[in-house]
PDB file of C-alpha atoms in Angstrom:
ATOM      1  CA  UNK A   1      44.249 -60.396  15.589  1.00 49.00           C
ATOM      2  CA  UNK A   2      41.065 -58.817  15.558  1.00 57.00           C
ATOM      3  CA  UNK A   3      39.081 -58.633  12.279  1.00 55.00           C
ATOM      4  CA  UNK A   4      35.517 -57.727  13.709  1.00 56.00           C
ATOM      5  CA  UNK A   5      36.605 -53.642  14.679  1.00 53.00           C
ATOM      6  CA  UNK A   6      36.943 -52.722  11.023  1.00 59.00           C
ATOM      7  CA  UNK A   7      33.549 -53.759  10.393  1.00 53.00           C
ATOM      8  CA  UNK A   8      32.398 -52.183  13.223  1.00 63.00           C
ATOM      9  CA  UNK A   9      34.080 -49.171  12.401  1.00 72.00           C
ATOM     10  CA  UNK A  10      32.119 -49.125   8.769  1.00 73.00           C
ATOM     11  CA  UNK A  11      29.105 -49.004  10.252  1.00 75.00           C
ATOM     12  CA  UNK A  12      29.467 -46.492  13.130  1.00 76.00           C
ATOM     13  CA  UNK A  13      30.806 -44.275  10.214  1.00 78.00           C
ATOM     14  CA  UNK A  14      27.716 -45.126   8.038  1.00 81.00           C
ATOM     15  CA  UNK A  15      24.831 -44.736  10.610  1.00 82.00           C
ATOM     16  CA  UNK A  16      27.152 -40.866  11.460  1.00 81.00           C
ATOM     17  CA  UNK A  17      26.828 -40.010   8.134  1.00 84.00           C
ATOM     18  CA  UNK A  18      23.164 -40.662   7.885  1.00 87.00           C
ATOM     19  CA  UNK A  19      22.021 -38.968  10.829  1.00 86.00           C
ATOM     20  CA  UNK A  20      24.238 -35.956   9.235  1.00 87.00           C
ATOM     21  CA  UNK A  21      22.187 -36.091   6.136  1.00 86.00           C
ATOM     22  CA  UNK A  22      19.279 -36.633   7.977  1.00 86.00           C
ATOM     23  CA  UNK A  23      20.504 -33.216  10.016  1.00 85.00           C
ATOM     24  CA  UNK A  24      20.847 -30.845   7.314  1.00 83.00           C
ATOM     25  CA  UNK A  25      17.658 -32.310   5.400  1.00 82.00           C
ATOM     26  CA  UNK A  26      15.946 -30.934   8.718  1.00 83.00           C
ATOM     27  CA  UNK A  27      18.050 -27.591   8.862  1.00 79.00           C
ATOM     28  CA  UNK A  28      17.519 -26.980   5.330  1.00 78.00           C
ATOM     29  CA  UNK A  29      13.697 -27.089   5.600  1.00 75.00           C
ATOM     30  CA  UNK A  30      13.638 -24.033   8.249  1.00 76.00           C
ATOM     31  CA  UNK A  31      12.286 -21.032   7.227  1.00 74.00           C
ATOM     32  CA  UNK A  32      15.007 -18.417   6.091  1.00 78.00           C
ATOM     33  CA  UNK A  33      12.765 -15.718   7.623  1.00 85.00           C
ATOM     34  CA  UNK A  34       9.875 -15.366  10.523  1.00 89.00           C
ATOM     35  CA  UNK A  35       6.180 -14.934   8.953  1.00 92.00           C
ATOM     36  CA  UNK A  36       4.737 -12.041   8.911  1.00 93.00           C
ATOM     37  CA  UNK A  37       3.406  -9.725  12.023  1.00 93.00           C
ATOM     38  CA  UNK A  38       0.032  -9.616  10.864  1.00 94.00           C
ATOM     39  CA  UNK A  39      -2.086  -8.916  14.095  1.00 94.00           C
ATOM     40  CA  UNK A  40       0.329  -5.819  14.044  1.00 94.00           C
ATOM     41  CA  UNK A  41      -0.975  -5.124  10.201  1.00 94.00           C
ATOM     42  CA  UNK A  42      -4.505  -5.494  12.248  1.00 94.00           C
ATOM     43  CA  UNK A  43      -4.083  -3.599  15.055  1.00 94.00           C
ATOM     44  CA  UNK A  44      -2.352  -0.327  13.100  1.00 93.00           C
ATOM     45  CA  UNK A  45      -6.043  -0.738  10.410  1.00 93.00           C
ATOM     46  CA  UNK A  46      -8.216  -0.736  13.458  1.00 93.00           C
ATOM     47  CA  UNK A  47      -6.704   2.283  15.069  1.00 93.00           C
ATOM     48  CA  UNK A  48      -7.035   4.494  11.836  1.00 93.00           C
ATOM     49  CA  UNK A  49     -10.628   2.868  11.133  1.00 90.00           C
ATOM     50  CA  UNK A  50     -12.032   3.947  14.746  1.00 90.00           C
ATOM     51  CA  UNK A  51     -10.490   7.073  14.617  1.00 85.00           C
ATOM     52  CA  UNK A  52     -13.077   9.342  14.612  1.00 81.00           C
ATOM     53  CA  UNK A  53     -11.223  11.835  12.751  1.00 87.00           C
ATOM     54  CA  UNK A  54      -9.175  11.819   9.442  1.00 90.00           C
ATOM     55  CA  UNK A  55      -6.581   9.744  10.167  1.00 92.00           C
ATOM     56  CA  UNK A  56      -3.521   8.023   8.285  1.00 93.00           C
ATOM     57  CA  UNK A  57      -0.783   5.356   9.506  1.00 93.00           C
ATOM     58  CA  UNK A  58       2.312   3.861   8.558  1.00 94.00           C
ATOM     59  CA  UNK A  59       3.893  -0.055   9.369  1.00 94.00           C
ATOM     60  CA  UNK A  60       6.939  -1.905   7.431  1.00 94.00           C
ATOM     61  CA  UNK A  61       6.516  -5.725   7.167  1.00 93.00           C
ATOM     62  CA  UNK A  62       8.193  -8.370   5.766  1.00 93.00           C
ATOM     63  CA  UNK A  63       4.864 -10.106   3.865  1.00 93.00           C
ATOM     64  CA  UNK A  64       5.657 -10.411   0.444  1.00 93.00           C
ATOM     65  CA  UNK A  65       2.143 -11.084  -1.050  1.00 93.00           C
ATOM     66  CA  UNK A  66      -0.907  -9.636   1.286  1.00 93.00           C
ATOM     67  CA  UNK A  67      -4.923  -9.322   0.920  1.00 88.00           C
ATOM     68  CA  UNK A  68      -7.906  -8.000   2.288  1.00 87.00           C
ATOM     69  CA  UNK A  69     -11.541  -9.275   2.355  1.00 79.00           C
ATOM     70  CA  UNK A  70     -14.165 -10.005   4.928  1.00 73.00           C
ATOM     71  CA  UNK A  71     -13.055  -7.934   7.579  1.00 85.00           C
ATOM     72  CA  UNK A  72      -9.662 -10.132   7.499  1.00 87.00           C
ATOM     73  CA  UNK A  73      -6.351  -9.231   6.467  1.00 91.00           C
ATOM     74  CA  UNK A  74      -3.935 -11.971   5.196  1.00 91.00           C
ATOM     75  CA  UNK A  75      -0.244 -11.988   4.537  1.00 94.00           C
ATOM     76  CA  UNK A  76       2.507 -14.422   3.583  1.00 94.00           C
ATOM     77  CA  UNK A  77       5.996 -14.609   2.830  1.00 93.00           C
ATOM     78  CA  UNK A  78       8.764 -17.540   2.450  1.00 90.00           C
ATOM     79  CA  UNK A  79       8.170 -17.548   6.652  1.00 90.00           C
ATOM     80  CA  UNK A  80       4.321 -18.269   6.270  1.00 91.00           C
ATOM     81  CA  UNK A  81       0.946 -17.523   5.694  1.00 92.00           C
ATOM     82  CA  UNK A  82      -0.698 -15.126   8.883  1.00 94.00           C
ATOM     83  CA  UNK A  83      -4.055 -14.038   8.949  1.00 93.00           C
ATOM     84  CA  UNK A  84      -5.872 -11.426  11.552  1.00 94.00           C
ATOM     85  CA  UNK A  85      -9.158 -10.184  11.799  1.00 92.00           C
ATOM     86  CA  UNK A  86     -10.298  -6.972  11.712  1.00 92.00           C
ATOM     87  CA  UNK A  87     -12.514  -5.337  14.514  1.00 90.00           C
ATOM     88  CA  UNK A  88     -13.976  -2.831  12.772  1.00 82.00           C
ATOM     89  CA  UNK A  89     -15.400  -1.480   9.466  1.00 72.00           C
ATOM     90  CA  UNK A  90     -14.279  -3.025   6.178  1.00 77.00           C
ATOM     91  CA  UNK A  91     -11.133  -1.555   4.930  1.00 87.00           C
ATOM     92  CA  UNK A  92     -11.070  -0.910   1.322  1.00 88.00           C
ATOM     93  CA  UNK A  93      -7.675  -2.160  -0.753  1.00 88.00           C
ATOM     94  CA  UNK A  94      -6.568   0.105  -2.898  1.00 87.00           C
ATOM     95  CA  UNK A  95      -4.321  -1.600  -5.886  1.00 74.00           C
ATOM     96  CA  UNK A  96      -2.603  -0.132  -8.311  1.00 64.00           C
ATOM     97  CA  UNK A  97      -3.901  -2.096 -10.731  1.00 59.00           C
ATOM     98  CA  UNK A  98      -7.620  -2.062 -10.007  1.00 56.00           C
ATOM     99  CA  UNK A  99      -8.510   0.677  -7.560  1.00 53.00           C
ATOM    100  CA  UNK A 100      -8.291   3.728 -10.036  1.00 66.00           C
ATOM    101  CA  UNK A 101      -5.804   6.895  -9.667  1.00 81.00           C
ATOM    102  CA  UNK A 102      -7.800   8.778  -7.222  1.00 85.00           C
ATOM    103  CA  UNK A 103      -8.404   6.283  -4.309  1.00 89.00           C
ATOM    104  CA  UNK A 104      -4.694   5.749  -4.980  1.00 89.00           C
ATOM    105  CA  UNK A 105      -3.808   9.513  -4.433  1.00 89.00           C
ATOM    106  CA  UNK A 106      -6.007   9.548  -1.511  1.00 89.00           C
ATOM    107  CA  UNK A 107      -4.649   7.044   0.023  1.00 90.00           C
ATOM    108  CA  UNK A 108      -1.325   8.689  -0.501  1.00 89.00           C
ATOM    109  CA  UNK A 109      -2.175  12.148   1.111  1.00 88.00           C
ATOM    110  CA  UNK A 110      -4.244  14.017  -1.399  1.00 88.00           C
ATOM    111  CA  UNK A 111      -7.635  15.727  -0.453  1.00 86.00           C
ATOM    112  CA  UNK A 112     -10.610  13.916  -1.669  1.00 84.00           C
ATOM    113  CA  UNK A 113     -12.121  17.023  -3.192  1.00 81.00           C
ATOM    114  CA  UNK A 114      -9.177  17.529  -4.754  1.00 83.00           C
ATOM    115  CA  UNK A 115      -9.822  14.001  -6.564  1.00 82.00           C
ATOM    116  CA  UNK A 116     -13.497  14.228  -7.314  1.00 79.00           C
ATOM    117  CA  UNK A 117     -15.495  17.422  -8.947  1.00 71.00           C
ATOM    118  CA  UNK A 118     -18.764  17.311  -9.641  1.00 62.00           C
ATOM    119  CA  UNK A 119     -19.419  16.349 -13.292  1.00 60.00           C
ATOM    120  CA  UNK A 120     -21.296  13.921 -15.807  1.00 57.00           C
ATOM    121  CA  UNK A 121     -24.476  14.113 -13.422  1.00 59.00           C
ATOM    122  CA  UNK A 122     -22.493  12.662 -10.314  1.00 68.00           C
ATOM    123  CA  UNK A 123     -21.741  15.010  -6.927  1.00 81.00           C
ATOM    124  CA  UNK A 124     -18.246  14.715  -5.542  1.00 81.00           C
ATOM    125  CA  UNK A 125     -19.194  12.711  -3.093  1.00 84.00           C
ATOM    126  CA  UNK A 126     -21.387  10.152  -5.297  1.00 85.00           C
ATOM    127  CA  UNK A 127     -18.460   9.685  -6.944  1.00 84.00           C
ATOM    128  CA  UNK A 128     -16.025   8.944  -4.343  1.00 86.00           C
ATOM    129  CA  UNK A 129     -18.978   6.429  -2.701  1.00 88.00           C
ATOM    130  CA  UNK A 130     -19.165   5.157  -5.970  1.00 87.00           C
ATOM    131  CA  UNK A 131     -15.509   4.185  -6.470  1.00 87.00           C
ATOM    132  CA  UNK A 132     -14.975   3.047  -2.733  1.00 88.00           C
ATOM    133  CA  UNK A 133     -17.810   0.455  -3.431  1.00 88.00           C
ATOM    134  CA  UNK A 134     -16.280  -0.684  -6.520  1.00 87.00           C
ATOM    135  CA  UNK A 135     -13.045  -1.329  -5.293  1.00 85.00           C
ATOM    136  CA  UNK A 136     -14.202  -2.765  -1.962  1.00 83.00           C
ATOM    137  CA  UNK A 137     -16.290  -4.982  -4.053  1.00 82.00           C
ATOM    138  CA  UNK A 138     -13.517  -5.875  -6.367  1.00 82.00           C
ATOM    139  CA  UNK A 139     -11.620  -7.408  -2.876  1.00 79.00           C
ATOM    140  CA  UNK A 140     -14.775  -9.494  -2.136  1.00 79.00           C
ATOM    141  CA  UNK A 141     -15.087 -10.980  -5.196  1.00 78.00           C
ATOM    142  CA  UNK A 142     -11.623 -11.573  -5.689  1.00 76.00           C
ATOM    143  CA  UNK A 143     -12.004 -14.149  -2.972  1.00 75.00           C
ATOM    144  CA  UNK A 144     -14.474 -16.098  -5.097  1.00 76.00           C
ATOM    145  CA  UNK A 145     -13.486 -15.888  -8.524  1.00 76.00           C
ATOM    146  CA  UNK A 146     -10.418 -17.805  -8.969  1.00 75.00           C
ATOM    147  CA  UNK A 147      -9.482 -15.576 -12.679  1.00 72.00           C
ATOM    148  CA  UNK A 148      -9.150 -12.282 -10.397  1.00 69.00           C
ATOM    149  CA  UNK A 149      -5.876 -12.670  -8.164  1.00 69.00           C
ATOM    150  CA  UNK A 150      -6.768 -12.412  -4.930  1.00 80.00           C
ATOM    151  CA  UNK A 151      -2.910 -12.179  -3.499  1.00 86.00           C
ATOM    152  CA  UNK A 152      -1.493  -8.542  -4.206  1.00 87.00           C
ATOM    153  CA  UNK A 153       2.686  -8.022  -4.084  1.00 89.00           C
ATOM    154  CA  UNK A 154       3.218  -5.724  -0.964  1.00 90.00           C
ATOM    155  CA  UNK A 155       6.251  -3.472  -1.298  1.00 88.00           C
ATOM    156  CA  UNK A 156       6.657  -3.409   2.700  1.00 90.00           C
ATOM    157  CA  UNK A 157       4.848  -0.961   3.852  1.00 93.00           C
ATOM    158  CA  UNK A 158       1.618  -0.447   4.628  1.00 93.00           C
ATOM    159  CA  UNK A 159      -0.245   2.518   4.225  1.00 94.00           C
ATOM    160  CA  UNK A 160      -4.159   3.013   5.510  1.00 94.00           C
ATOM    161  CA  UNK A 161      -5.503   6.200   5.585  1.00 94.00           C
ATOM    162  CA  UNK A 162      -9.364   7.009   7.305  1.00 93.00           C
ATOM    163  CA  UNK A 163     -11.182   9.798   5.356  1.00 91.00           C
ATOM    164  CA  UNK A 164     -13.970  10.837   6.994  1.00 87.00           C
ATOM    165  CA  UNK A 165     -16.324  13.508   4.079  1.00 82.00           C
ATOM    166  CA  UNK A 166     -19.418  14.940   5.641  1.00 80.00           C
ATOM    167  CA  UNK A 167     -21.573  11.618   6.981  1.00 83.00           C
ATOM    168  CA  UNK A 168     -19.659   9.418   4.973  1.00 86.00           C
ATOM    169  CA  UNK A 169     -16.481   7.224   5.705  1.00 89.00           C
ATOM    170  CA  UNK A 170     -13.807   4.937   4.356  1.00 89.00           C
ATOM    171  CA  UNK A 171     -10.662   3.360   4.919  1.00 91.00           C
ATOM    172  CA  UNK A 172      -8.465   2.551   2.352  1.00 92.00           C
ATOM    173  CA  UNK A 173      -5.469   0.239   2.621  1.00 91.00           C
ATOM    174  CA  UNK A 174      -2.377  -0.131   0.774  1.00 89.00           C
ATOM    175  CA  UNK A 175       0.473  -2.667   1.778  1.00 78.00           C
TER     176      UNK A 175
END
């Protein structure tokens, strides 16, 4: 008679179990979804910003919160947090929170001299300088000041649009 095997037995079936747990504890903590493509994000902003033209482009993602500042755009989503650098010009974020209704409109296909006339002392064009710098300096100091969010929601696509008006350009971003 042999009374060592059901001991044995216990314990092969104990350490099984643990590695199991051990297993799905590792499984579970995956990633349900690949970060986001942000050098793609990059390389779409730097082909509208060195067109020498007006130009406009389109990319779906799968970032969930995104930001721009310092000539870097950043995205994340339950996947991971990506970041690319830009090669050109500073892209300007346009939010629909901060940026104002006309960089907004721009951005989304209307003329910019539709957007600006020349009133309250300011020329079109002083005006549309003047609300390209506030919104691009908005972004900067976002990255600072920790009671302006810095992390915008992205609804997954992302929209930049060049406008080049007389000797003066900008490109605004939307994601």
């Amino acid at each position: 008679m042999e009374l060592e095997s059901p001991a044995d037995a216990w314990y092969v079936w104990f350490g099984v179990a643990l590695v199991s747990l051990a297993f799905v504890g590792v499984v579970a903590s995956f990633p349900t979804q690949p970060p986001p493509d942000t050098p793609a994000a990059a390389n779409a902003l730097d082909r509208v910003t060195a067109s020498g033209y007006n130009a406009t482009a389109e990319l779906e993602h799968n970032a969930d919160r995104w930001y721009v500042a310092n000539k870097t755009i950043v995205m994340k989503n339950d996947g991971g947090t990506t970041r690319a650098s830009l090669s050109y010009a500073r892209v300007v974020p346009v939010w629909a929170d901060a940026s104002g209704d006309n960089l907004r409109k721009i951005l989304h296909g209307k003329s910019v001299a539709s957007q600006y006339s020349s009133g309250s002392g300011y020329t079109a064009k002083e005006a549309f300088r003047s609300d390209v710098r506030l919104a691009s300096q908005e972004a900067e100091d976002s990255i600072d000041d920790p009671d302006v969010p810095k992390w915008r929601i992205a609804d997954g696509r992302l929209v930049v649009r060049h406008i080049k008006w007389g000797d003066y350009r900008a490109t605004l971003v939307d994601a």
